[in-house]
Amino acid sequence: MLLQRLVMKHYSWIKKRQIPQTQINFSALFGTQRVCDNKETGDTKENEEGEDFPYADVPKPAKKWERKPYPTPMKVLIQRAKEEKRARQENPCRLLEHAPENGLLVPELIEVAHQVYNARESLLHGLSKLVNGDAAIPVKRCRFCSEVHIGHFGHEIRSCEGPKCGSRNSIHVWRRGGLRDVVGFPYCYHLYDRVGKPRVGHKERFGVQRLPAVVELCIQAGLDLEGYPTKRRTKPVYSIDGRIVDFDPEEQAVAVEETLESVNQSRRASSMDSIFEEQMTVSELSARTLQSWLEMRSGAMKLLKKYSVVTCGYCPEVQVGPKGHKVRMCKASKHQHRDGLHGWQEATIYDLIRPNYVWHVRDLHGSPLVNELKRYYGKAPAIVELCVQAGAPVPKQYRSMMRLDVVPPNLDEHDLVA
């Protein structure tokens, strides 16, 4: 009896201490709603601040022995491959409906391809005037590494990683730079038929032309250039057990190519003549060159959403097309395990158009940048820095990267700054 009383008393005490289930549900409902409201208000505040004051910093350079990060997560790639395999098993013989996988062009991107090519030509024309013209902005390049600097005097920041950099205390040895040091366009192999024969073999490497990857992307998107023939289809291709089968006659494809080439050449010639005939000052030329750079990047990003471009995960090699080539020319990390073949993966705009980041100089005729104050200096792509030094306005997306709102202290005051 005594044990039974103790058990009943303990049970009643526990029941009093318990919170009713309705109160729990009520608090949980309004608590989660309050948290969600706080998150939504925080997100809206962040979006508003991001629109008003966009922040962007220079991406950290990847280590040479590490692979590049995948733009698309690996789980998404695996799920996509499983879905494609399941669709191929359900329907072994199917007509590819979506362009450009079926060999046809995307109609709304043909004009974008011409705009990207014209912007690139305008960019190179403006850079040639800014680098080698009468009022040229000096460009410096390190003798032992790929560091580039815009200014009359090279900086004194110790960041050289070239041969025997330890004996020089990582100090750069500057020499005169050129146009290729300001902006880099990686080369790739030209594909005559990007759907029927998307790969270039190792034995074919000397018989296939190479050209800038941006130009090859424009060609595959609808641009026709003399000297780079491309097969244009009028009917979509079939996929039979994963293999591409084309029933489009060759004569009709050649006729379509000739008509497109004549139209594109006349359109491109008229547009480029109107660009080159304009007489501009240095500031106007720099602003026009910077605008061409931004237009080329934005147009290339639109093309990348539809047309596939792959890059090696270990080296800077790029190939425009659904698949990478089989040329054994990779000399990056772990290339012995791959027999010199590239480790292809999805490319980004930074692989297609390389922005060579340089230190921002506030005064070209001032003292050179010192190593002790490097955390107060900003960076920008070399083409942006060159155009800004020539008189072009600073683009909004690069203001935070260039750290225009930071005032660097004097050399004798940097120890006093927290």
mmCIF file of C-alpha atoms in Angstrom, residues 1-13:
data_model
loop_
_atom_site.group_PDB
_atom_site.id
_atom_site.type_symbol
_atom_site.label_atom_id
_atom_site.label_comp_id
_atom_site.label_asym_id
_atom_site.label_seq_id
_atom_site.Cartn_x
_atom_site.Cartn_y
_atom_site.Cartn_z
ATOM 1 C CA MET A 1 0.000 0.000 0.000
ATOM 2 C CA LEU A 2 2.787 2.392 0.854
ATOM 3 C CA LEU A 3 4.522 1.699 -2.456
ATOM 4 C CA GLN A 4 1.266 2.268 -4.342
ATOM 5 C CA ARG A 5 0.738 5.658 -2.640
ATOM 6 C CA LEU A 6 4.229 6.773 -3.503
ATOM 7 C CA VAL A 7 3.767 5.807 -7.142
ATOM 8 C CA MET A 8 0.429 7.661 -7.385
ATOM 9 C CA LYS A 9 1.866 10.782 -5.755
ATOM 10 C CA HIS A 10 4.830 10.766 -8.123
ATOM 11 C CA TYR A 11 2.518 10.341 -11.130
ATOM 12 C CA SER A 12 0.293 13.245 -10.074
ATOM 13 C CA TRP A 13 3.343 15.493 -9.553
#
